[in-house]
Short mmCIF file of C-alpha atoms in Angstrom, two decimals:
data_model
loop_
_atom_site.label_atom_id
_atom_site.label_comp_id
_atom_site.label_asym_id
_atom_site.label_seq_id
_atom_site.Cartn_x
_atom_site.Cartn_y
_atom_site.Cartn_z
CA MET A 5 -91.99 -76.40 38.01
CA THR A 6 -95.24 -75.91 40.01
CA CYS A 7 -96.51 -73.16 42.36
CA SER A 8 -96.33 -74.35 45.94
CA THR A 9 -99.45 -72.55 46.69
CA CYS A 10 -102.11 -73.44 44.02
CA GLU A 11 -99.91 -76.15 42.25
CA ALA A 12 -100.39 -74.30 38.66
CA ILE A 13 -97.76 -74.95 36.27
CA ILE A 14 -94.96 -72.19 36.10
CA ASN A 15 -93.14 -72.05 32.65
CA ASP A 16 -89.32 -70.71 32.54
CA GLY A 17 -90.36 -67.09 31.42
CA ASP A 18 -93.27 -66.52 33.76
CA THR A 19 -93.26 -64.22 36.52
CA LYS A 20 -92.60 -66.11 39.71
CA LEU A 21 -90.91 -65.86 43.58
CA THR A 22 -88.54 -68.20 44.55
CA CYS A 23 -88.24 -68.99 48.47
CA THR A 24 -84.91 -67.99 49.79
CA ASN A 25 -84.76 -70.70 52.32
CA LYS A 26 -82.18 -73.42 50.79
CA LYS A 27 -84.33 -76.23 52.37
CA CYS A 28 -87.46 -75.12 50.67
CA SER A 29 -86.89 -73.24 47.38
CA LYS A 30 -90.39 -73.48 46.25
CA PHE A 31 -91.97 -71.44 43.72
CA THR A 32 -95.04 -69.00 43.76
CA CYS A 33 -96.82 -68.32 40.64
CA ASN A 34 -97.89 -64.66 39.09
CA ALA A 35 -101.66 -65.40 40.16
CA CYS A 36 -100.75 -66.13 43.92
CA ILE A 37 -98.27 -63.29 43.91
CA ASN A 38 -100.87 -60.80 42.69
CA LEU A 39 -103.28 -62.34 45.38
CA MET A 40 -100.51 -62.02 47.95
CA PHE A 41 -100.27 -58.22 46.77
CA GLU A 42 -103.95 -57.56 47.30
CA ILE A 43 -103.80 -59.05 50.64
CA MET A 44 -100.73 -56.88 51.63
CA PHE A 45 -102.28 -53.78 50.41
CA GLY A 46 -105.38 -54.48 52.29
CA GLN A 47 -103.72 -55.02 55.57
CA PRO A 48 -99.93 -54.29 55.51
CA ALA A 49 -99.22 -54.35 59.16
CA LEU A 50 -100.54 -58.03 59.15
CA ASN A 51 -99.12 -59.26 55.79
CA TYR A 52 -95.77 -57.44 55.21
CA PRO A 53 -93.27 -58.88 54.49
CA LEU A 54 -94.52 -61.45 51.94
CA LEU A 55 -94.05 -65.07 53.08
CA CYS A 56 -93.52 -68.27 51.28
CA GLY A 57 -96.70 -70.34 51.68
CA ALA A 58 -94.70 -73.56 51.88
CA CYS A 59 -92.24 -72.54 54.88
CA GLN A 60 -93.32 -69.04 55.95
CA ASN A 61 -89.89 -67.66 55.19
CA SER A 62 -89.66 -64.21 53.97
CA PHE A 63 -89.28 -63.79 50.11
CA ASP A 64 -86.32 -61.50 49.12
CA ILE A 65 -87.41 -58.10 48.98
CA ILE A 66 -85.37 -57.37 45.75
CA GLN A 67 -87.39 -60.14 43.90
CA VAL A 68 -90.70 -58.64 45.25
CA ASP A 69 -89.52 -55.01 44.19
CA GLN A 70 -88.79 -56.17 40.68
CA ILE A 71 -92.12 -57.71 40.26
CA LEU A 72 -93.84 -54.68 41.66
CA VAL A 73 -91.83 -52.29 39.27
CA LYS A 74 -92.59 -54.75 36.52
CA GLN A 75 -96.41 -54.57 37.27
CA GLU A 76 -96.26 -50.81 37.80
CA ARG A 77 -97.50 -51.19 41.31
CA TYR A 78 -94.45 -49.88 43.23
CA GLU A 79 -96.00 -46.54 43.96
CA GLN A 80 -98.84 -48.32 45.49
CA PHE A 81 -96.33 -50.50 47.42
CA ILE A 82 -94.42 -47.84 48.87
CA ALA A 83 -97.71 -45.66 49.70
CA CYS A 84 -98.62 -48.80 51.57
CA VAL A 85 -95.57 -49.89 53.25
CA LEU A 86 -93.75 -46.74 54.01
CA PRO A 87 -96.28 -45.69 56.72
CA LEU A 88 -95.85 -49.04 58.23
CA PHE A 89 -92.20 -48.31 58.65
CA TRP A 90 -92.77 -44.86 59.98
CA SER A 91 -95.36 -46.10 62.62
CA LYS A 92 -92.83 -48.55 63.95
CA ASP A 93 -89.65 -46.50 63.90
CA CYS A 94 -90.47 -42.66 63.86
CA LEU A 95 -93.53 -42.03 65.83
CA GLU A 96 -93.77 -41.31 69.50
CA GLU A 97 -96.02 -43.32 71.86
CA ASN A 98 -98.70 -40.67 71.61
CA GLU A 99 -98.53 -40.27 67.86
CA ARG A 100 -100.38 -42.13 65.09
CA LEU A 101 -100.44 -42.02 61.37
CA ALA A 102 -103.88 -41.45 59.80
CA GLN A 103 -103.80 -42.31 55.88
CA CYS A 104 -106.54 -41.42 53.65
CA PRO A 105 -108.07 -44.87 52.32
CA PHE A 106 -108.70 -43.14 48.85
CA CYS A 107 -105.27 -41.60 48.14
CA PRO A 108 -101.79 -41.62 49.32
CA TYR A 109 -102.11 -38.64 51.75
CA ILE A 110 -100.99 -39.22 55.33
CA GLU A 111 -101.17 -36.83 58.60
CA ILE A 112 -99.46 -37.41 61.90
CA HIS A 113 -101.75 -37.05 64.72
CA THR A 114 -101.23 -36.95 68.40
CA THR A 115 -103.78 -39.19 70.47
CA ASP A 116 -103.42 -37.38 73.96
CA ALA A 117 -106.38 -35.23 73.48
CA CYS A 118 -108.66 -37.70 71.98
CA PRO A 119 -108.75 -40.81 69.70
CA LEU A 120 -108.86 -40.12 65.95
CA TYR A 121 -111.75 -41.82 64.28
CA PHE A 122 -112.33 -39.51 61.03
CA LEU A 123 -110.21 -37.86 58.57
CA THR A 124 -110.56 -35.08 56.00
CA CYS A 125 -108.13 -35.68 53.32
CA GLN A 126 -106.31 -32.49 52.62
CA HIS A 127 -104.73 -33.87 49.25
CA PRO A 128 -105.92 -31.25 46.42
CA SER A 129 -107.27 -34.04 44.28
CA CYS A 130 -109.08 -35.88 46.91
CA GLY A 131 -110.65 -33.95 49.74
CA LYS A 132 -112.73 -36.81 50.97
CA ARG A 133 -113.86 -37.37 54.50
CA SER A 134 -113.48 -41.06 55.84
CA CYS A 135 -114.15 -43.19 58.65
CA LEU A 136 -110.46 -44.58 59.75
CA ILE A 137 -112.00 -47.67 61.51
CA CYS A 138 -114.04 -49.02 58.44
CA LEU A 139 -112.13 -47.00 55.63
CA HIS A 140 -115.40 -45.89 54.04
CA ALA A 141 -116.34 -42.57 52.85
CA ILE A 142 -118.41 -40.13 54.98
CA GLN A 143 -121.05 -38.45 52.95
CA ASP A 144 -122.81 -36.10 55.29
CA ASP A 145 -123.56 -35.42 59.03
CA ASN A 146 -126.01 -38.23 59.06
CA ASP A 147 -123.60 -40.63 57.73
CA GLU A 148 -120.86 -39.56 60.31
CA SER A 149 -123.31 -39.96 62.98
CA LYS A 150 -124.02 -43.51 61.80
CA HIS A 151 -120.41 -44.43 61.67
CA ARG A 152 -119.71 -42.64 65.04
CA SER A 153 -122.13 -45.00 66.68
CA GLN A 154 -121.32 -48.35 64.92
CA CYS A 155 -117.69 -48.22 64.02
CA ILE A 156 -116.50 -46.78 67.14
CA GLU A 157 -118.51 -49.26 69.21
CA PHE A 158 -116.77 -52.07 67.12
CA HIS A 159 -113.30 -50.53 67.15
CA SER A 160 -112.33 -52.12 70.38
CA TYR A 161 -113.22 -55.84 68.77
CA LYS A 162 -111.39 -54.78 65.68
CA GLU A 163 -108.20 -54.13 67.69
CA MET A 164 -108.62 -57.31 69.87
CA ILE A 165 -108.88 -59.28 66.62
CA GLU A 166 -105.98 -57.60 65.15
CA LYS A 167 -103.75 -58.30 68.29
CA ALA A 168 -104.88 -61.95 68.35
CA ILE A 169 -103.92 -62.41 64.84
CA GLU A 170 -100.49 -60.69 65.30
CA SER A 171 -99.72 -62.70 68.43
CA GLY A 172 -101.07 -65.86 66.83
CA SER A 173 -98.67 -65.61 63.85
CA GLN A 174 -95.53 -65.41 66.43
CA GLN A 175 -93.81 -68.62 67.45
CA HIS A 176 -92.31 -69.03 70.81
CA CYS A 177 -88.91 -70.76 70.99
CA PRO A 178 -88.81 -73.06 74.04
CA HIS A 179 -85.02 -73.00 73.96
CA CYS A 180 -84.08 -69.50 73.84
CA GLN A 181 -87.43 -68.03 75.16
CA LEU A 182 -87.49 -65.45 71.96
CA THR A 183 -90.81 -64.73 70.09
CA GLY A 184 -90.80 -63.93 66.38
#
């Protein structure tokens, strides 16, 4: 059998994902799975759930979980995906999750007063200050000033690009008029 993404040969005992779509049933090799994990951890809102490269059907979450546990990445997965679920299902319109880019620490902020661009992590073993737009560490006041001018200026462009990617990945059904 071969990987549907990179066409590498997959042996029987190798780690692999199998597409759950009966018409597809293609395989994805361990190297491509790891690449998909890295992409997902980088931008979970845009890259979760993991999709088959051949038909774009979601992989079975139990299969994905088993691989994450086997590779000892499940904690990283939970820290990455749990905020995604919280932000969609648990937050009010004026609330936003702010996650430290260097550890699993998360805060809920209300956005009524002013937008949140910087976070000082309250986790005892971290304590880093970071820019929530570019996700880099803030070293001092001069560095914050630089981020305040550059990152905030480009923030609206980043949001516009993310919305375009999200809307571009959705298909509109001409028959039922649903988008998904």
